[in-house]
mmCIF file of N, CA and C and ligand atoms in Angstrom:
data_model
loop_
_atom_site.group_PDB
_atom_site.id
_atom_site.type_symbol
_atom_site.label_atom_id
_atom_site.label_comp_id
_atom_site.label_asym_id
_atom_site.label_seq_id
_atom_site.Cartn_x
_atom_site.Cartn_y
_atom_site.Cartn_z
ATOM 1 N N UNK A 1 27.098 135.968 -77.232
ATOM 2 C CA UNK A 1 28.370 135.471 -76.711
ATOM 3 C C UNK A 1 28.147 134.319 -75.726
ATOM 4 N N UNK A 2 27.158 134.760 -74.880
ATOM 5 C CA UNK A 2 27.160 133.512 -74.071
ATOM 6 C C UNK A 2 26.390 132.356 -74.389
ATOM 7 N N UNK A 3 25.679 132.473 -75.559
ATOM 8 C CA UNK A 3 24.881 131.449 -76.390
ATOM 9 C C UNK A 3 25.851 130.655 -76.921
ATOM 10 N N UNK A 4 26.909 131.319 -77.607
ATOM 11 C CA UNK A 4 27.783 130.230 -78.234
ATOM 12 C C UNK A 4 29.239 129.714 -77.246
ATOM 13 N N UNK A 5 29.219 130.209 -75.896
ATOM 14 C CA UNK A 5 29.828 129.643 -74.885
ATOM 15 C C UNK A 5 28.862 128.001 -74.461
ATOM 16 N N UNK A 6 28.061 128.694 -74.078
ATOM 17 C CA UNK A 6 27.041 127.173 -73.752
ATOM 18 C C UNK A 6 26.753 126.305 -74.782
ATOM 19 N N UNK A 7 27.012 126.488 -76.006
ATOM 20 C CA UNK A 7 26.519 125.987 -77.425
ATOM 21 C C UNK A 7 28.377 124.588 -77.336
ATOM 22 N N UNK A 8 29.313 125.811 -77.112
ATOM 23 C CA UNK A 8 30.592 125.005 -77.263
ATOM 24 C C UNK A 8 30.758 124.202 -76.035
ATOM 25 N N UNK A 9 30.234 124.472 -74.739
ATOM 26 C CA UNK A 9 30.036 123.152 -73.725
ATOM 27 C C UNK A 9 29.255 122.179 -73.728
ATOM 28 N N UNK A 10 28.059 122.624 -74.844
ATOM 29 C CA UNK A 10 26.983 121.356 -74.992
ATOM 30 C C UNK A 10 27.793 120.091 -76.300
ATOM 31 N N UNK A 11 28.592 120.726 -77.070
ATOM 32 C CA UNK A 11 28.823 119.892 -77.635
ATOM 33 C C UNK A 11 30.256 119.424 -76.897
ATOM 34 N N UNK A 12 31.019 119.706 -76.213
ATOM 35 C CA UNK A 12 32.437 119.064 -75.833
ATOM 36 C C UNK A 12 31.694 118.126 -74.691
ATOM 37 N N UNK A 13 30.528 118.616 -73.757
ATOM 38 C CA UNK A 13 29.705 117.584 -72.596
ATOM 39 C C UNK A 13 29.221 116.184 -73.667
ATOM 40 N N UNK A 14 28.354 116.743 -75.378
ATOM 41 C CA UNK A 14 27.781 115.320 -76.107
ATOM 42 C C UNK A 14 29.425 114.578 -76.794
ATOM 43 N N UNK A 15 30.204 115.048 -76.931
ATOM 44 C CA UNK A 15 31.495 114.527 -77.523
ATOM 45 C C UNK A 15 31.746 113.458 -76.456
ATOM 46 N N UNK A 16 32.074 113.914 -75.328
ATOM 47 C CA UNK A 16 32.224 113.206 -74.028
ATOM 48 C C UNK A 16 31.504 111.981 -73.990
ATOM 49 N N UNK A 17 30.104 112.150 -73.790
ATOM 50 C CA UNK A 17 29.243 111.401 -73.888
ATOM 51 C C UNK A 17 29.593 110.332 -74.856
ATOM 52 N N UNK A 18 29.793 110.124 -76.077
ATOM 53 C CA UNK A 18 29.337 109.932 -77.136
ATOM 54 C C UNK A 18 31.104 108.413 -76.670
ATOM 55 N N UNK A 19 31.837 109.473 -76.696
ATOM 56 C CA UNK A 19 33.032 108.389 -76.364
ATOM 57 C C UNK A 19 32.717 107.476 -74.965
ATOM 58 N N UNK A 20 32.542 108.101 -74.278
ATOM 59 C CA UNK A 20 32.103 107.481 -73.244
ATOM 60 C C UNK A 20 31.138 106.119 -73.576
ATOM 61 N N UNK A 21 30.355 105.936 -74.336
ATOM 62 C CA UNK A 21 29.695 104.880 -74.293
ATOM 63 C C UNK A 21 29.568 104.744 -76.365
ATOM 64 N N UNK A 22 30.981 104.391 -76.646
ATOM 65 C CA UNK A 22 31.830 103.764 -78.003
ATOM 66 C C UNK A 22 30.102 103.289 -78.597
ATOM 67 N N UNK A 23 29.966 102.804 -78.563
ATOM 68 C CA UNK A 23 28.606 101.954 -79.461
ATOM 69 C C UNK A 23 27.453 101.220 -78.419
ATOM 70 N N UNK A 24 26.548 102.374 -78.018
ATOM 71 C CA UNK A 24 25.982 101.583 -77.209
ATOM 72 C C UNK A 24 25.052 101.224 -78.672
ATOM 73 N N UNK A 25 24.566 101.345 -79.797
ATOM 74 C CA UNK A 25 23.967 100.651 -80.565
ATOM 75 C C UNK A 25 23.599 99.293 -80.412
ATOM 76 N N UNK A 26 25.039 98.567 -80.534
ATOM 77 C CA UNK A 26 25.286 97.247 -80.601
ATOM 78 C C UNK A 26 24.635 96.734 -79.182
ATOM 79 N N UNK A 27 24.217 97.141 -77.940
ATOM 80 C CA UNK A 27 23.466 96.359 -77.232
ATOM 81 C C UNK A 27 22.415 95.880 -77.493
ATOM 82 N N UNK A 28 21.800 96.492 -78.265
ATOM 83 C CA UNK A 28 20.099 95.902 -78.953
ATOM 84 C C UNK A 28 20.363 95.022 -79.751
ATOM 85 N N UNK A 29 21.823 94.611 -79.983
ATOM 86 C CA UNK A 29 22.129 93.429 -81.251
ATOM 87 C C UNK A 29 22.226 92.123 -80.645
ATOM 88 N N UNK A 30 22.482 92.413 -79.355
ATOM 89 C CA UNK A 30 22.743 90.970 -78.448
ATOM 90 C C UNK A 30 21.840 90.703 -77.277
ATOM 91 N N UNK A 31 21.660 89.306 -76.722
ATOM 92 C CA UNK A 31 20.125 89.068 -76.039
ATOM 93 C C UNK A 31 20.963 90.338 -74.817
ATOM 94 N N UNK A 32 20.027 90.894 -74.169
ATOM 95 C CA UNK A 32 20.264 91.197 -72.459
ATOM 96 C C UNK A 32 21.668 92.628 -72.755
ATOM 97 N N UNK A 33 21.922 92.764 -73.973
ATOM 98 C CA UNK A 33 23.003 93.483 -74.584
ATOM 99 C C UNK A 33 23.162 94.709 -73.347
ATOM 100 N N UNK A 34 22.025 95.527 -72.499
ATOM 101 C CA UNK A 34 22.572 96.122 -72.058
ATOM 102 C C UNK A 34 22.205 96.328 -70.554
ATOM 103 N N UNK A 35 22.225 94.930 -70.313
ATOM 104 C CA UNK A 35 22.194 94.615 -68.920
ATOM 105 C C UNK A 35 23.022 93.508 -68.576
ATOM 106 N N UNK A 36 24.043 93.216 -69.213
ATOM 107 C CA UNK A 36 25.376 92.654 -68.744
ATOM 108 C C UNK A 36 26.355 93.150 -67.616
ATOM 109 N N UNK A 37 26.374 92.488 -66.571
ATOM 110 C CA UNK A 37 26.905 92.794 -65.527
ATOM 111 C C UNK A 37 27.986 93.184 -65.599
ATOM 112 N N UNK A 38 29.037 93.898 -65.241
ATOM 113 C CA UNK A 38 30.661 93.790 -64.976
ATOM 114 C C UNK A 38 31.163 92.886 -64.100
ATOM 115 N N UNK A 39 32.338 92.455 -64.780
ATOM 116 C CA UNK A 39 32.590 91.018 -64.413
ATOM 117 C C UNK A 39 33.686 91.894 -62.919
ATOM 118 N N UNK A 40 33.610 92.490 -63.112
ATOM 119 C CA UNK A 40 34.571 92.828 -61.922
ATOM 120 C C UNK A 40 33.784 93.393 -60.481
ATOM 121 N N UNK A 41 32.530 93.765 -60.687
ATOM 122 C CA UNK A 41 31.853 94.861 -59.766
ATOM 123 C C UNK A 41 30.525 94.115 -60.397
ATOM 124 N N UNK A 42 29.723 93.392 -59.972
ATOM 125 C CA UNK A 42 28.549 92.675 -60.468
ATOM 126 C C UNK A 42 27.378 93.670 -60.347
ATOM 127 N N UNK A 43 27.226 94.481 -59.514
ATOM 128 C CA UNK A 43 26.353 95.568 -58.854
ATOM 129 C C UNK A 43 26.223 96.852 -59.886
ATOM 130 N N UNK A 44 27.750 96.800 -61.167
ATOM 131 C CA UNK A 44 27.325 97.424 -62.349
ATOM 132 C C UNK A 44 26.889 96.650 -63.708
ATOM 133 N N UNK A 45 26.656 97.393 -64.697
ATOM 134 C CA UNK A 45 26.331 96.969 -65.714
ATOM 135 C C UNK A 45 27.851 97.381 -66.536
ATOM 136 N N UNK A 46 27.741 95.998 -67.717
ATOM 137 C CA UNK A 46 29.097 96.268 -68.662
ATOM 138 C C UNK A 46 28.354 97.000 -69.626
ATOM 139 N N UNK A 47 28.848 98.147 -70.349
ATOM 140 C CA UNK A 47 28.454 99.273 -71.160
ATOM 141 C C UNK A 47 28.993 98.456 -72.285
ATOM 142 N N UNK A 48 30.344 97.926 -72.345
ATOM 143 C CA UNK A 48 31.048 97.887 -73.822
ATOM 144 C C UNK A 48 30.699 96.415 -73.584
ATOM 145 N N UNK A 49 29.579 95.645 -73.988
ATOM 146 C CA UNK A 49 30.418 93.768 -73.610
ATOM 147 C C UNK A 49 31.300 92.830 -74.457
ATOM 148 N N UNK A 50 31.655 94.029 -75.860
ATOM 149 C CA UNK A 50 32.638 93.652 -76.869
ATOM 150 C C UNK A 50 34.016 94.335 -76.188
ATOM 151 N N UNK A 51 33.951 94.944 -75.528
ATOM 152 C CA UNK A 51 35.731 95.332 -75.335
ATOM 153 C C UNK A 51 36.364 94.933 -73.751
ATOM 154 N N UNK A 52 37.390 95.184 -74.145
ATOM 155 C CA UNK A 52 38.230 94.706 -72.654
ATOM 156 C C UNK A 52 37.844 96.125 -71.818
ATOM 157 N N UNK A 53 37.740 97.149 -72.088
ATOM 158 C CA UNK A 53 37.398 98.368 -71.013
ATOM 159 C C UNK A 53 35.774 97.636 -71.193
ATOM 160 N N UNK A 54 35.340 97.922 -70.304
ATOM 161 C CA UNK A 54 34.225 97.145 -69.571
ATOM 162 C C UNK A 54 32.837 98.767 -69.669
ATOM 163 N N UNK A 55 33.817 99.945 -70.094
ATOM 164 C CA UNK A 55 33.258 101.213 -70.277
ATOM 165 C C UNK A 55 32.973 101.384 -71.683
ATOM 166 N N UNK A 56 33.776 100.238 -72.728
ATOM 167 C CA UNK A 56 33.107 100.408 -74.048
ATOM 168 C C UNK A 56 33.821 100.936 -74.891
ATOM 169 N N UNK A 57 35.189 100.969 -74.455
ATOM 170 C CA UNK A 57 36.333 101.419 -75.746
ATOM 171 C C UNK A 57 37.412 100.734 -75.785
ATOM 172 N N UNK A 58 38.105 100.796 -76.674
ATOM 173 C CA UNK A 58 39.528 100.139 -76.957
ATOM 174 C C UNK A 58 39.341 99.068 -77.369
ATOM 175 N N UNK A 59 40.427 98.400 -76.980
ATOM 176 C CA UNK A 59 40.704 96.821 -77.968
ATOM 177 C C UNK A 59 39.584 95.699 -77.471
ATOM 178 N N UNK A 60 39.411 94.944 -78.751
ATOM 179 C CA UNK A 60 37.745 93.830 -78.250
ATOM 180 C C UNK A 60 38.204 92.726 -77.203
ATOM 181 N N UNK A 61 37.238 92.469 -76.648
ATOM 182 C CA UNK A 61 37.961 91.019 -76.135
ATOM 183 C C UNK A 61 37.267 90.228 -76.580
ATOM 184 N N UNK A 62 37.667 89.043 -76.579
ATOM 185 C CA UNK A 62 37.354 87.424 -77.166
ATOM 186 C C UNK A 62 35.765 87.945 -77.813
ATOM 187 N N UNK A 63 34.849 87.549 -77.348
ATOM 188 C CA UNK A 63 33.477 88.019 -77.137
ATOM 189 C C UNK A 63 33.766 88.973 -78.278
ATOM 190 N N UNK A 64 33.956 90.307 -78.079
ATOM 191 C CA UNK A 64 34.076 91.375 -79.140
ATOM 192 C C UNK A 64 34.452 90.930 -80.857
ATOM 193 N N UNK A 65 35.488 90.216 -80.451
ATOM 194 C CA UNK A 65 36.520 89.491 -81.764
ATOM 195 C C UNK A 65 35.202 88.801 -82.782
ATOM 196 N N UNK A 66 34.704 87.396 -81.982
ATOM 197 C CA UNK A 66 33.807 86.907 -82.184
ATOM 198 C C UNK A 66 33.019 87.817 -83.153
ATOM 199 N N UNK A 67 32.255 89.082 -82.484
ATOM 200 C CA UNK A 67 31.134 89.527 -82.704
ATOM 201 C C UNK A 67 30.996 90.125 -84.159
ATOM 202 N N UNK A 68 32.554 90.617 -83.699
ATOM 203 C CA UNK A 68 32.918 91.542 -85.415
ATOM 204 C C UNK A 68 32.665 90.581 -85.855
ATOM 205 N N UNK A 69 33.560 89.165 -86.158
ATOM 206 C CA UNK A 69 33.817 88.388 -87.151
ATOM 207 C C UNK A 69 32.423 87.939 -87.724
ATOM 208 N N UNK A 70 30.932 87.372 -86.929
ATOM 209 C CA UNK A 70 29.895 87.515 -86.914
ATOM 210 C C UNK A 70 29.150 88.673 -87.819
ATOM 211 N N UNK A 71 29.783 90.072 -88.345
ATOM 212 C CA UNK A 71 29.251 90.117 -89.096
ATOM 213 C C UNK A 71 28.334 91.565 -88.264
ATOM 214 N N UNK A 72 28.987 91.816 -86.851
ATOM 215 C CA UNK A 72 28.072 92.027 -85.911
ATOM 216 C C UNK A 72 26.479 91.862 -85.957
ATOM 217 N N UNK A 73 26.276 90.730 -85.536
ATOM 218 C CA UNK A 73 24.913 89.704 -85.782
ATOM 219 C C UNK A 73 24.668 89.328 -84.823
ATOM 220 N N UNK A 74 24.034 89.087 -83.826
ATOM 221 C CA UNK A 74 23.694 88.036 -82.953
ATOM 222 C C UNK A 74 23.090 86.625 -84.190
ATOM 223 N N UNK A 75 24.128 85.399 -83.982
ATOM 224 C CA UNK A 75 24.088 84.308 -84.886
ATOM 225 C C UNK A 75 23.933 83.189 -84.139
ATOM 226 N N UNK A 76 23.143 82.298 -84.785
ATOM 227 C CA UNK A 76 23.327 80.968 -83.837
ATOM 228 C C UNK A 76 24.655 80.682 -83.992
ATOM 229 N N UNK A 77 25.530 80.598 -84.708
ATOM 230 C CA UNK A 77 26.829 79.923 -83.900
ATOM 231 C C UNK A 77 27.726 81.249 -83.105
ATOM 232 N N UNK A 78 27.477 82.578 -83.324
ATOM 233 C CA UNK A 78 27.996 83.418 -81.707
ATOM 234 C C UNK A 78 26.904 82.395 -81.142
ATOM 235 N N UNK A 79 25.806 82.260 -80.984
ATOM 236 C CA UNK A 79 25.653 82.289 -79.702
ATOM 237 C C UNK A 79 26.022 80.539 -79.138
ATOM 238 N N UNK A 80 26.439 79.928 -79.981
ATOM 239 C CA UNK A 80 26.925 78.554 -79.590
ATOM 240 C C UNK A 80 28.312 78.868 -79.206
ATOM 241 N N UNK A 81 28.852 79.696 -79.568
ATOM 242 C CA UNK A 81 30.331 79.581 -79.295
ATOM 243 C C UNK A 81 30.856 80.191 -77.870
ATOM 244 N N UNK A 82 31.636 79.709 -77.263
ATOM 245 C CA UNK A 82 32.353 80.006 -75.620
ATOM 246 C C UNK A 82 33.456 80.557 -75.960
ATOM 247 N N UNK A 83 32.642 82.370 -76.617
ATOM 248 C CA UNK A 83 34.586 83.148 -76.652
ATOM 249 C C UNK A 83 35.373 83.385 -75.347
ATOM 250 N N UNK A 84 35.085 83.179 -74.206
ATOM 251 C CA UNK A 84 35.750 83.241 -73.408
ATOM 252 C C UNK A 84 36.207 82.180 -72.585
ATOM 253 N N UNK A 85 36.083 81.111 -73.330
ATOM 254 C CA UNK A 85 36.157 80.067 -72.499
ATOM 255 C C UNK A 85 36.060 79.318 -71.258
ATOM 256 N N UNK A 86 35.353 80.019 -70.914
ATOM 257 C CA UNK A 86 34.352 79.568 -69.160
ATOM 258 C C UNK A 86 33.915 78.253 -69.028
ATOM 259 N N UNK A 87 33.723 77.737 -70.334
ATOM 260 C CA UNK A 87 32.248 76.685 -70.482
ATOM 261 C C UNK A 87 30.780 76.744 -70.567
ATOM 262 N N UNK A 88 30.764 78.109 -70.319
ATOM 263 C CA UNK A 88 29.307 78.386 -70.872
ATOM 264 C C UNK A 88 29.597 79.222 -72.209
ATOM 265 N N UNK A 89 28.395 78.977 -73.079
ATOM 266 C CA UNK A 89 27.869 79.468 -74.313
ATOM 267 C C UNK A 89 27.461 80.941 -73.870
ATOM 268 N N UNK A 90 27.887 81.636 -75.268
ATOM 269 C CA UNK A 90 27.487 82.869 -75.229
ATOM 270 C C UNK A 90 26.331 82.933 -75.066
ATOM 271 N N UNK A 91 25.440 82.099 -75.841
ATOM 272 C CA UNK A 91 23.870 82.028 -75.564
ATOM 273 C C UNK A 91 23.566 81.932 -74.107
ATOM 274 N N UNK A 92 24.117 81.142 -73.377
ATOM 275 C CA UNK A 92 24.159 80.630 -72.011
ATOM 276 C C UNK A 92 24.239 82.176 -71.122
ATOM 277 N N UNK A 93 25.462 82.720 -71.292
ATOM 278 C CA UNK A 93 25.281 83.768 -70.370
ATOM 279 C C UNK A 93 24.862 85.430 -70.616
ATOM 280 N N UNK A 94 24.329 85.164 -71.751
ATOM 281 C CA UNK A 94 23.254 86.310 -71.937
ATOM 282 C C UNK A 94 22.015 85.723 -72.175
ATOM 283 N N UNK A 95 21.327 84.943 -71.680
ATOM 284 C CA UNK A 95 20.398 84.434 -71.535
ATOM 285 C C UNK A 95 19.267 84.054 -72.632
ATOM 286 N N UNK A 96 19.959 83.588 -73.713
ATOM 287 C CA UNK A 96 19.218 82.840 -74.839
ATOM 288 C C UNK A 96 19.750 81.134 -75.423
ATOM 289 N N UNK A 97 19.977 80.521 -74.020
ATOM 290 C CA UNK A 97 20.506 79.184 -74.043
ATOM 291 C C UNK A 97 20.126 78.155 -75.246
ATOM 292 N N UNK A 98 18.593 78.775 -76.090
ATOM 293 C CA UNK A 98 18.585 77.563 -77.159
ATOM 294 C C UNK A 98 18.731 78.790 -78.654
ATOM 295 N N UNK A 99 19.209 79.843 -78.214
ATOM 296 C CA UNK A 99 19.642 80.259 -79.468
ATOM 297 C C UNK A 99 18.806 80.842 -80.496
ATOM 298 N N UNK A 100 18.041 81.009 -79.727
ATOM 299 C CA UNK A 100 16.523 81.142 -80.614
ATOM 300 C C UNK A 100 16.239 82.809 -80.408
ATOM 301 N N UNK A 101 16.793 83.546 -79.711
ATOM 302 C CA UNK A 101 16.808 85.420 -79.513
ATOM 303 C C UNK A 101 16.862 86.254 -80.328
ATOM 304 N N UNK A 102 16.146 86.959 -81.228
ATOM 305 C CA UNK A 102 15.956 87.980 -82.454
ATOM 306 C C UNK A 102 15.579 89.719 -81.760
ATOM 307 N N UNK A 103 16.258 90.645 -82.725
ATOM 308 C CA UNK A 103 16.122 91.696 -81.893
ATOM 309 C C UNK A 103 14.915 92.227 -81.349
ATOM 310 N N UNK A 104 14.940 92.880 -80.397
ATOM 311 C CA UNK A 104 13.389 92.911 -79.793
ATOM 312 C C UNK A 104 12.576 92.727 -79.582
ATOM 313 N N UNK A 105 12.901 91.596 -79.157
ATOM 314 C CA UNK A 105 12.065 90.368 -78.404
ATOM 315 C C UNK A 105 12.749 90.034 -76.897
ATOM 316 N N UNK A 106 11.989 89.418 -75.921
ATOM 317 C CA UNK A 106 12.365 89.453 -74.649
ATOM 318 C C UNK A 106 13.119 88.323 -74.557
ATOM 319 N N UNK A 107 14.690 87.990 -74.051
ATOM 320 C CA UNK A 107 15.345 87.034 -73.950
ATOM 321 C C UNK A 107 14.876 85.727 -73.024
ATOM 322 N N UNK A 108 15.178 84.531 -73.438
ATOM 323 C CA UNK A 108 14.346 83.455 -72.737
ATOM 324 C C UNK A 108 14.946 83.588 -71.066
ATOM 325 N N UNK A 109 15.343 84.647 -70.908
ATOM 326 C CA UNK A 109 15.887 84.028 -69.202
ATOM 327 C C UNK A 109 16.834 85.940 -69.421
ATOM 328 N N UNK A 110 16.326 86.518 -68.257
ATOM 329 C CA UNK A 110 17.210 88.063 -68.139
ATOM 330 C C UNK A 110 17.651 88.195 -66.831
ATOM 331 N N UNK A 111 17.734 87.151 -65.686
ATOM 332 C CA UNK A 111 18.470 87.055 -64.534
ATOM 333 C C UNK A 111 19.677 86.403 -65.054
ATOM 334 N N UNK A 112 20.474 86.132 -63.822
ATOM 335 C CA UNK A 112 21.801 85.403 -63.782
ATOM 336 C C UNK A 112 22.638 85.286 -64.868
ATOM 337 N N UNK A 113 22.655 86.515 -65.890
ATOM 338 C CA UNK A 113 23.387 87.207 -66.668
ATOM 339 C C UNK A 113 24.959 87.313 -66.102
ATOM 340 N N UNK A 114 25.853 86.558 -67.321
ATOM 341 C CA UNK A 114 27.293 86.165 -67.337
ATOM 342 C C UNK A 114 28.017 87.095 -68.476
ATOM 343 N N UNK A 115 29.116 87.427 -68.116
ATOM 344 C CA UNK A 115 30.143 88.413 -69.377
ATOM 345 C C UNK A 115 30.773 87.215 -70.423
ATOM 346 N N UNK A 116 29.779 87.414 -71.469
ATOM 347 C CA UNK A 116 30.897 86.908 -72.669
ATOM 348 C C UNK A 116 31.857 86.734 -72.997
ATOM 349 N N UNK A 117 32.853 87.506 -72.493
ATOM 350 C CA UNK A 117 33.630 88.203 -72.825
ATOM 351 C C UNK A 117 35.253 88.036 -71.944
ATOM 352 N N UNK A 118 35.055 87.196 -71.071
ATOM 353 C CA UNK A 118 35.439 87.359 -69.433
ATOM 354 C C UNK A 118 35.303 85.931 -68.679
ATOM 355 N N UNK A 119 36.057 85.611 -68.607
ATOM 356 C CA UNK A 119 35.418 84.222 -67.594
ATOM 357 C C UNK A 119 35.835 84.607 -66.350
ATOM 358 N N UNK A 120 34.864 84.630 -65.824
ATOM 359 C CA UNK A 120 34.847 85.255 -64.380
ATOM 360 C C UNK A 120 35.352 84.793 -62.993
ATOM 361 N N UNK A 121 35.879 83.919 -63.367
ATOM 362 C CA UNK A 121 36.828 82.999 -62.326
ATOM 363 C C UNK A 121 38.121 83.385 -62.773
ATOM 364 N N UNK A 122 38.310 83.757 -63.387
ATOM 365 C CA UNK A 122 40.108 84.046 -63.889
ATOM 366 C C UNK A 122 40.494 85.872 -64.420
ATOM 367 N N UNK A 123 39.120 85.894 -64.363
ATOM 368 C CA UNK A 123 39.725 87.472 -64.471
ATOM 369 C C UNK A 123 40.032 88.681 -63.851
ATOM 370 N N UNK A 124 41.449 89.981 -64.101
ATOM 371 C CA UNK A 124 42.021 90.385 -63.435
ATOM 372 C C UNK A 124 41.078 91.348 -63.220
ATOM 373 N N UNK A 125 41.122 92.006 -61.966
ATOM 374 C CA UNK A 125 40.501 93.379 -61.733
ATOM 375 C C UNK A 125 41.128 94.169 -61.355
HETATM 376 CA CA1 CA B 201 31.547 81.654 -72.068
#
């Protein structure tokens, strides 16, 4: 009895989990994928950097849109393209500025990491 009490909290605690962080997969698809800052609280990391919850669920933002449409790929033109319109390149603020980043491999630059997704001068918190 109490095996399958703890059996039914281990899986409603991994269910939890599991929503809680929507696709962390897709971080290994993009340079720095899961050390993207939150554009709101810089001191965290963005979990989702395809969605507007910044926790990794719900509707995509710009960045996200992009990514699907991509094929979910990290591509040279995602990474040429400014889905959020900041002026920097996606490449630019996940730190593979000449576009050249393949999975698992170390990104040309993993400081001063920018949200794709977010232009950080205009966005609400
Ligand atoms: Ca940008």
């Amino acid at each position: 009895m109490e095996q399958k009490r703890t059996l039914r909290v281990f899986l409603a605690v991994s269910l939890l989990c599991a929503l809680a962080n929507a696709y962390p997969q897709y971080q290994a698809v993009i340079p720095n994928g899961s050390s993207v800052p939150n554009p709101c609280n810089t001191s965290q990391i963005a979990q989702g950097v395809g969605h507007i919850n910044f926790q990794g669920t719900g509707p995509l933002n710009p960045f996200g849109e992009d990514f699907k449409a991509a094929g979910k790929q990290w591509t040279t033109d995602l990474c040429d393209m400014d889905s959020d319109g900041d002026g920097r390149s996606n490449g630019v603020e996940l730190g593979d500025p000449e576009c050249v980043w393949s999975q698992g491999e170390t990104p040309a630059r993993t400081t001063d990491l920018s949200h794709p997704g977010f232009d950080e001068a205009t966005v609400s918190c």
